Amino acid sequence: MSLTALVGLSLGTAAMTVVLSAFAGLEELIVDQFQDANPDLKISPASGPTLSLTTADSLFFQEIAQNHPQSNLAAVYKKRILLTFGDNQHIAYLIGVDTSFYRTHRLSDHIITQADPALDLGNYTLSLGGGVAYHLGISSTNPPPVATVYLPRVSSETTLLNLSDAIEAENVFVESVFSLQPDFDQQYVIAPAAWVKSFAGMSAPSYLELHTDSPRELRKLLEQHFKNSVLLADPLQQEATLFKVMRSERLVVLAILSFVVLLASFGVVSALTIIALEKKNDIRTLWSMGASDRLLRAVFFKNGMLIVGSGWILGLTLGISLILIQQYIGIIPLGSGYVQEYYPVRLTFEHVLLTTGIVLTIGTVLSAWATRNVARKVGK
């Protein structure tokens, strides 16, 4: 029975260690995917579609640029549009950006196909995400294909009689197709800010992107200046829904594994009961020699903790070994079509501490509960 309890605790500890490292590895992989897609800080309006900046705000950003020359602030103009190419259609977001956007997001490293740079395509150009290009049926930009951009301009004066006047259309060249991140590629189309402002009639940006080496410091400054008039989001907060789902799943799995460890720890209770029955004569001898209840409980408690501690050490060793094998050799593949060949794992000290805390806490509580009265009952 002691061996059964030991094996159960070992497997429960190993499973918890491996699962936590798998979630950490998956989260790290997703963060890496969004690294070039999202800025270090996104400054969005607290209300309304555009971010209106006052003179004081402009002076504040000028001061940041002077004190933090490594930082880059860029305005982004965003509109929902309909794209057509031949018989294919796709709804996407058109974002107007300046040339710094291509550098800060390292778009040159993610280009799938690009038109000949020697061609003078003017300002009416688009860079399509890979998902958008797929839906439009565009696989090459040599020669540059011409897509049509439709933008609705519905106002209070729009009726069924002049509905056609409420739609702006423009033919533009597709100069490149990029692949930053699957969700980003499915939704976004990049164009020069000057053209987007003119085409969409926008005088204020939709939001600002801040790329910096000191996001925490600048976030504090922004919070002090803007108070609650803007929304600030770091890369994780920009994908809050995705990461909340992942962390909720991790909590559920952690709860299930904790329950498994709890069930395995009941094997310690059974083991201590059987040991007490087997050592019944010895317990009575000690009892008759004047051994106290506290001493007898301590003997069984130490025996229970020996099982718990051995199971924890063996399980942790097994779990860490599996994680390191997966990390450096790879035994569980993700399958074809994924961004990497093997399932990502990441071993962290925090997860080792969390596993240790859960296993030892459950084991200690059940060992104390099991030894509370077992020695006295058997002695009687």
XYZ file of N, CA, C and O in Angstrom, residues 57-157:
404
model
N -1.052 67.646 -24.898
C -0.695 66.253 -25.185
C 0.472 66.186 -26.170
O 1.402 65.378 -26.005
N 0.423 67.028 -27.183
C 1.511 67.041 -28.181
C 2.831 67.443 -27.537
O 3.885 66.850 -27.831
N 2.801 68.439 -26.646
C 4.017 68.855 -25.944
C 4.527 67.738 -25.036
O 5.745 67.546 -24.889
N 3.597 67.001 -24.435
C 3.976 65.883 -23.568
C 4.706 64.805 -24.367
O 5.737 64.284 -23.922
N 4.192 64.489 -25.547
C 4.848 63.468 -26.376
C 6.190 63.976 -26.915
O 7.125 63.181 -27.091
N 6.294 65.254 -27.174
C 7.582 65.803 -27.595
C 8.621 65.668 -26.475
O 9.795 65.356 -26.724
N 8.181 65.869 -25.248
C 9.080 65.727 -24.100
C 9.529 64.273 -23.948
O 10.702 64.001 -23.647
N 8.594 63.335 -24.165
C 8.962 61.917 -24.108
C 9.987 61.593 -25.187
O 10.964 60.863 -24.940
N 9.777 62.108 -26.385
C 10.717 61.840 -27.484
C 12.115 62.376 -27.169
O 13.124 61.758 -27.527
N 12.181 63.531 -26.473
C 13.478 64.091 -26.120
C 14.162 63.304 -25.010
O 15.381 63.086 -25.048
N 13.390 62.877 -24.019
C 13.966 62.168 -22.871
C 14.181 60.683 -23.130
O 14.969 60.043 -22.432
N 13.460 60.140 -24.123
C 13.587 58.717 -24.452
C 13.776 58.588 -25.965
O 12.848 58.204 -26.694
N 14.950 58.922 -26.445
C 15.172 58.900 -27.908
C 15.056 57.514 -28.522
O 14.877 57.389 -29.736
N 15.149 56.450 -27.699
C 15.033 55.104 -28.251
C 13.578 54.723 -28.515
O 13.298 53.700 -29.144
N 12.650 55.543 -28.043
C 11.225 55.242 -28.214
C 10.719 55.769 -29.551
O 11.275 56.714 -30.116
N 9.646 55.155 -30.031
C 9.036 55.583 -31.293
C 7.523 55.627 -31.119
O 6.901 54.632 -30.728
N 6.953 56.783 -31.397
C 5.502 56.971 -31.307
C 4.941 57.136 -32.710
O 5.449 57.947 -33.491
N 3.916 56.370 -33.018
C 3.335 56.423 -34.366
C 1.813 56.442 -34.280
O 1.212 55.725 -33.461
N 1.211 57.277 -35.111
C -0.249 57.356 -35.192
C -0.754 56.337 -36.198
O -0.148 56.135 -37.256
N -1.867 55.708 -35.877
C -2.459 54.696 -36.755
C -3.904 55.097 -37.050
O -4.677 55.387 -36.126
N -4.263 55.109 -38.324
C -5.611 55.449 -38.770
C -6.283 54.163 -39.247
O -5.778 53.503 -40.165
N -7.401 53.827 -38.648
C -8.004 52.518 -38.870
C -9.449 52.652 -39.347
O -10.237 53.395 -38.759
N -9.795 51.916 -40.406
C -11.151 51.899 -40.942
C -11.499 50.497 -41.428
O -10.647 49.782 -41.958
N -12.748 50.123 -41.262
C -13.235 48.836 -41.766
C -13.637 49.005 -43.222
O -14.391 49.925 -43.558
N -13.153 48.129 -44.088
C -13.374 48.278 -45.523
C -13.783 46.933 -46.141
O -13.680 45.880 -45.507
N -14.213 47.029 -47.387
C -14.451 45.843 -48.214
C -13.443 45.847 -49.342
O -13.301 46.843 -50.064
N -12.737 44.739 -49.498
C -11.752 44.599 -50.569
C -12.290 43.637 -51.616
O -12.875 42.599 -51.271
N -12.080 43.958 -52.882
C -12.468 43.051 -53.961
C -11.304 42.890 -54.932
O -10.537 43.821 -55.172
N -11.207 41.691 -55.458
C -10.223 41.403 -56.502
C -10.850 40.353 -57.410
O -11.022 39.200 -57.018
N -11.221 40.793 -58.598
C -11.965 39.899 -59.472
C -13.334 39.596 -58.861
O -14.093 40.502 -58.484
N -13.650 38.314 -58.703
C -14.913 37.903 -58.096
C -14.786 37.658 -56.588
O -15.770 37.279 -55.945
N -13.616 37.860 -56.058
C -13.384 37.581 -54.638
C -13.559 38.843 -53.802
O -13.190 39.941 -54.227
N -14.122 38.659 -52.606
C -14.351 39.768 -51.686
C -13.887 39.378 -50.292
O -13.910 38.204 -49.923
N -13.484 40.399 -49.526
C -13.087 40.134 -48.138
C -13.192 41.430 -47.342
O -12.756 42.491 -47.799
N -13.779 41.335 -46.152
C -13.882 42.476 -45.246
C -12.654 42.489 -44.336
O -12.303 41.475 -43.740
N -12.003 43.647 -44.244
C -10.782 43.758 -43.462
C -10.700 45.149 -42.843
O -11.575 45.996 -43.043
N -9.638 45.359 -42.079
C -9.358 46.674 -41.507
C -8.216 47.311 -42.275
O -7.147 46.716 -42.433
N -8.446 48.527 -42.747
C -7.406 49.295 -43.415
C -6.734 50.176 -42.369
O -7.394 50.948 -41.673
N -5.415 50.034 -42.204
C -4.689 50.873 -41.253
C -3.676 51.721 -42.001
O -2.876 51.229 -42.788
N -3.772 53.014 -41.760
C -2.840 53.952 -42.365
C -1.700 54.240 -41.414
O -1.928 54.636 -40.261
N -0.471 54.055 -41.876
C 0.703 54.194 -41.011
C 1.793 54.952 -41.764
O 1.770 55.074 -42.991
N 2.783 55.442 -40.983
C 3.937 56.066 -41.624
C 5.028 55.018 -41.829
O 4.861 53.841 -41.486
N 6.155 55.448 -42.351
C 7.223 54.498 -42.699
C 7.837 53.831 -41.475
O 8.387 52.729 -41.584
N 7.739 54.453 -40.287
C 8.323 53.846 -39.088
C 7.612 52.552 -38.705
O 8.201 51.693 -38.045
N 6.356 52.405 -39.119
C 5.592 51.196 -38.796
C 6.269 49.963 -39.387
O 6.337 48.910 -38.748
N 6.785 50.087 -40.599
C 7.441 48.954 -41.253
C 8.716 48.557 -40.523
O 9.088 47.379 -40.500
N 9.374 49.545 -39.897
C 10.610 49.253 -39.175
C 10.317 48.665 -37.790
O 10.913 47.659 -37.404
N 9.414 49.276 -37.046
C 9.134 48.819 -35.680
C 8.474 47.447 -35.655
O 8.665 46.679 -34.708
N 7.691 47.125 -36.673
C 7.049 45.813 -36.742
C 7.862 44.809 -37.571
O 7.391 43.687 -37.790
N 9.018 45.243 -38.029
C 9.935 44.381 -38.794
C 9.217 43.673 -39.938
O 9.359 42.464 -40.144
N 8.449 44.437 -40.682
C 7.677 43.845 -41.774
C 8.563 43.242 -42.853
O 8.176 42.271 -43.518
N 9.753 43.809 -43.021
C 10.642 43.282 -44.064
C 11.043 41.839 -43.797
O 11.380 41.099 -44.723
N 10.987 41.427 -42.523
C 11.329 40.045 -42.182
C 10.161 39.088 -42.400
O 10.334 37.877 -42.278
N 8.977 39.636 -42.697
C 7.777 38.801 -42.797
C 7.121 38.900 -44.183
O 5.973 38.501 -44.350
N 7.842 39.440 -45.152
C 7.284 39.585 -46.499
C 7.248 38.229 -47.201
O 8.240 37.497 -47.225
N 6.087 37.906 -47.766
C 5.937 36.672 -48.546
C 6.241 36.943 -50.021
O 6.968 36.188 -50.666
N 5.674 38.007 -50.526
C 5.923 38.399 -51.910
C 5.866 39.913 -51.996
O 5.079 40.552 -51.302
N 6.723 40.490 -52.841
C 6.816 41.947 -52.939
C 7.028 42.360 -54.382
O 7.747 41.690 -55.135
N 6.405 43.485 -54.761
C 6.571 44.000 -56.117
C 7.973 44.553 -56.307
O 8.677 44.848 -55.337
N 8.366 44.701 -57.524
C 9.687 45.233 -57.849
C 9.821 46.644 -57.275
O 9.022 47.533 -57.589
N 10.805 46.887 -56.384
C 10.965 48.227 -55.780
C 11.224 49.327 -56.804
O 11.012 50.512 -56.503
N 11.685 48.964 -57.996
C 11.965 49.977 -59.016
C 10.687 50.564 -59.609
O 10.719 51.631 -60.231
N 9.551 49.894 -59.414
C 8.283 50.382 -59.954
C 7.784 51.562 -59.131
O 7.846 51.548 -57.895
N 7.294 52.585 -59.803
C 6.708 53.748 -59.135
C 5.191 53.553 -59.080
O 4.481 53.836 -60.032
N 4.726 53.059 -57.907
C 3.303 52.769 -57.761
C 2.538 53.918 -57.129
O 1.315 53.839 -56.952
N 3.226 54.986 -56.754
C 2.569 56.134 -56.140
C 2.164 55.857 -54.708
O 2.669 54.934 -54.052
N 1.227 56.649 -54.199
C 0.776 56.502 -52.818
C -0.404 55.553 -52.680
O -0.805 55.213 -51.561
N -0.986 55.143 -53.800
C -2.152 54.261 -53.753
C -1.677 52.808 -53.746
O -1.783 52.086 -54.740
N -1.153 52.395 -52.606
C -0.617 51.034 -52.495
C -1.131 50.368 -51.218
O -1.477 51.036 -50.237
N -1.137 49.045 -51.257
C -1.567 48.251 -50.105
C -0.556 47.147 -49.833
O 0.055 46.609 -50.754
N -0.426 46.823 -48.564
C 0.289 45.609 -48.150
C -0.734 44.723 -47.456
O -1.334 45.133 -46.457
N -0.939 43.550 -48.000
C -1.991 42.673 -47.501
C -1.432 41.650 -46.521
O -0.332 41.130 -46.710
N -2.217 41.352 -45.485
C -1.902 40.208 -44.648
C -2.102 38.926 -45.435
O -2.902 38.875 -46.382
N -1.374 37.895 -45.065
C -1.449 36.645 -45.824
C -2.853 36.074 -45.884
O -3.264 35.536 -46.920
N -3.614 36.186 -44.797
C -4.990 35.679 -44.797
C -5.887 36.464 -45.726
O -6.737 35.894 -46.426
N -5.723 37.796 -45.756
C -6.508 38.640 -46.663
C -6.172 38.295 -48.110
O -7.070 38.157 -48.965
N -4.887 38.160 -48.411
C -4.467 37.815 -49.774
C -5.036 36.463 -50.194
O -5.439 36.278 -51.354
N -5.084 35.529 -49.257
C -5.632 34.196 -49.576
C -7.100 34.299 -49.970
O -7.540 33.693 -50.962
N -7.876 35.057 -49.200
C -9.302 35.188 -49.502
C -9.553 35.936 -50.811
O -10.556 35.695 -51.489
N -8.646 36.829 -51.156
C -8.798 37.560 -52.416
C -8.234 36.797 -53.598
O -8.440 37.192 -54.744
N -7.511 35.723 -53.336
C -6.922 34.942 -54.417
C -5.671 35.562 -54.995
O -5.345 35.352 -56.163
N -4.925 36.335 -54.174
C -3.686 36.968 -54.620
C -2.512 36.180 -54.059
O -2.350 36.071 -52.844
N -1.710 35.619 -54.925
C -0.565 34.817 -54.493
C 0.769 35.440 -54.877
O 1.810 35.022 -54.392
N 0.739 36.434 -55.755
C 1.978 37.066 -56.203
C 1.726 38.543 -56.466
O 0.613 38.948 -56.832
N 2.770 39.359 -56.276
C 2.643 40.795 -56.543
C 3.553 41.221 -57.701
O 3.909 42.378 -57.824
N 3.917 40.284 -58.528
C 4.705 40.567 -59.729
C 3.989 40.002 -60.953
O 4.007 38.790 -61.159
N 3.353 40.850 -61.746
C 3.200 42.298 -61.584
C 2.199 42.636 -60.479
O 1.405 41.771 -60.087
N 2.214 43.874 -59.958
C 1.320 44.250 -58.856
C -0.148 44.155 -59.273
O -0.564 44.805 -60.240
N -0.944 43.345 -58.584
C -2.379 43.286 -58.900
C -3.088 44.545 -58.416
O -2.605 45.234 -57.513
N -4.223 44.822 -59.006
C -5.022 45.996 -58.625
C -6.277 45.521 -57.912
O -7.089 44.783 -58.474
N -6.426 45.934 -56.656
C -7.605 45.611 -55.858
C -8.436 46.869 -55.682
O -7.942 47.994 -55.818
N -9.703 46.680 -55.380
C -10.616 47.804 -55.167
C -10.997 47.879 -53.696
O -11.377 46.873 -53.096
N -10.877 49.082 -53.132
C -11.210 49.318 -51.724
C -12.522 50.070 -51.655
O -12.676 51.130 -52.278
N -13.485 49.520 -50.912
C -14.777 50.166 -50.720
C -14.904 50.605 -49.271
O -14.667 49.822 -48.342
N -15.294 51.874 -49.080
C -15.459 52.423 -47.741
C -16.846 53.035 -47.612
O -17.204 53.951 -48.369
N -17.680 52.560 -46.669
C -19.007 53.147 -46.487
C -18.936 54.524 -45.843
O -18.127 54.759 -44.947
N -19.757 55.443 -46.327
C -19.850 56.791 -45.753
C -21.308 57.107 -45.456
O -21.886 58.046 -45.997
N -21.915 56.333 -44.605
C -23.328 56.500 -44.265
C -23.479 57.668 -43.306
O -22.757 57.769 -42.300
N -24.399 58.571 -43.616
C -24.670 59.723 -42.761
C -26.171 59.881 -42.574
O -26.972 59.072 -43.067
N -26.562 60.929 -41.877
C -27.994 61.175 -41.637
C -28.719 61.536 -42.922
O -29.949 61.429 -42.997
N -27.982 61.941 -43.953
C -28.605 62.311 -45.227
C -28.707 61.125 -46.193
O -29.244 61.266 -47.286
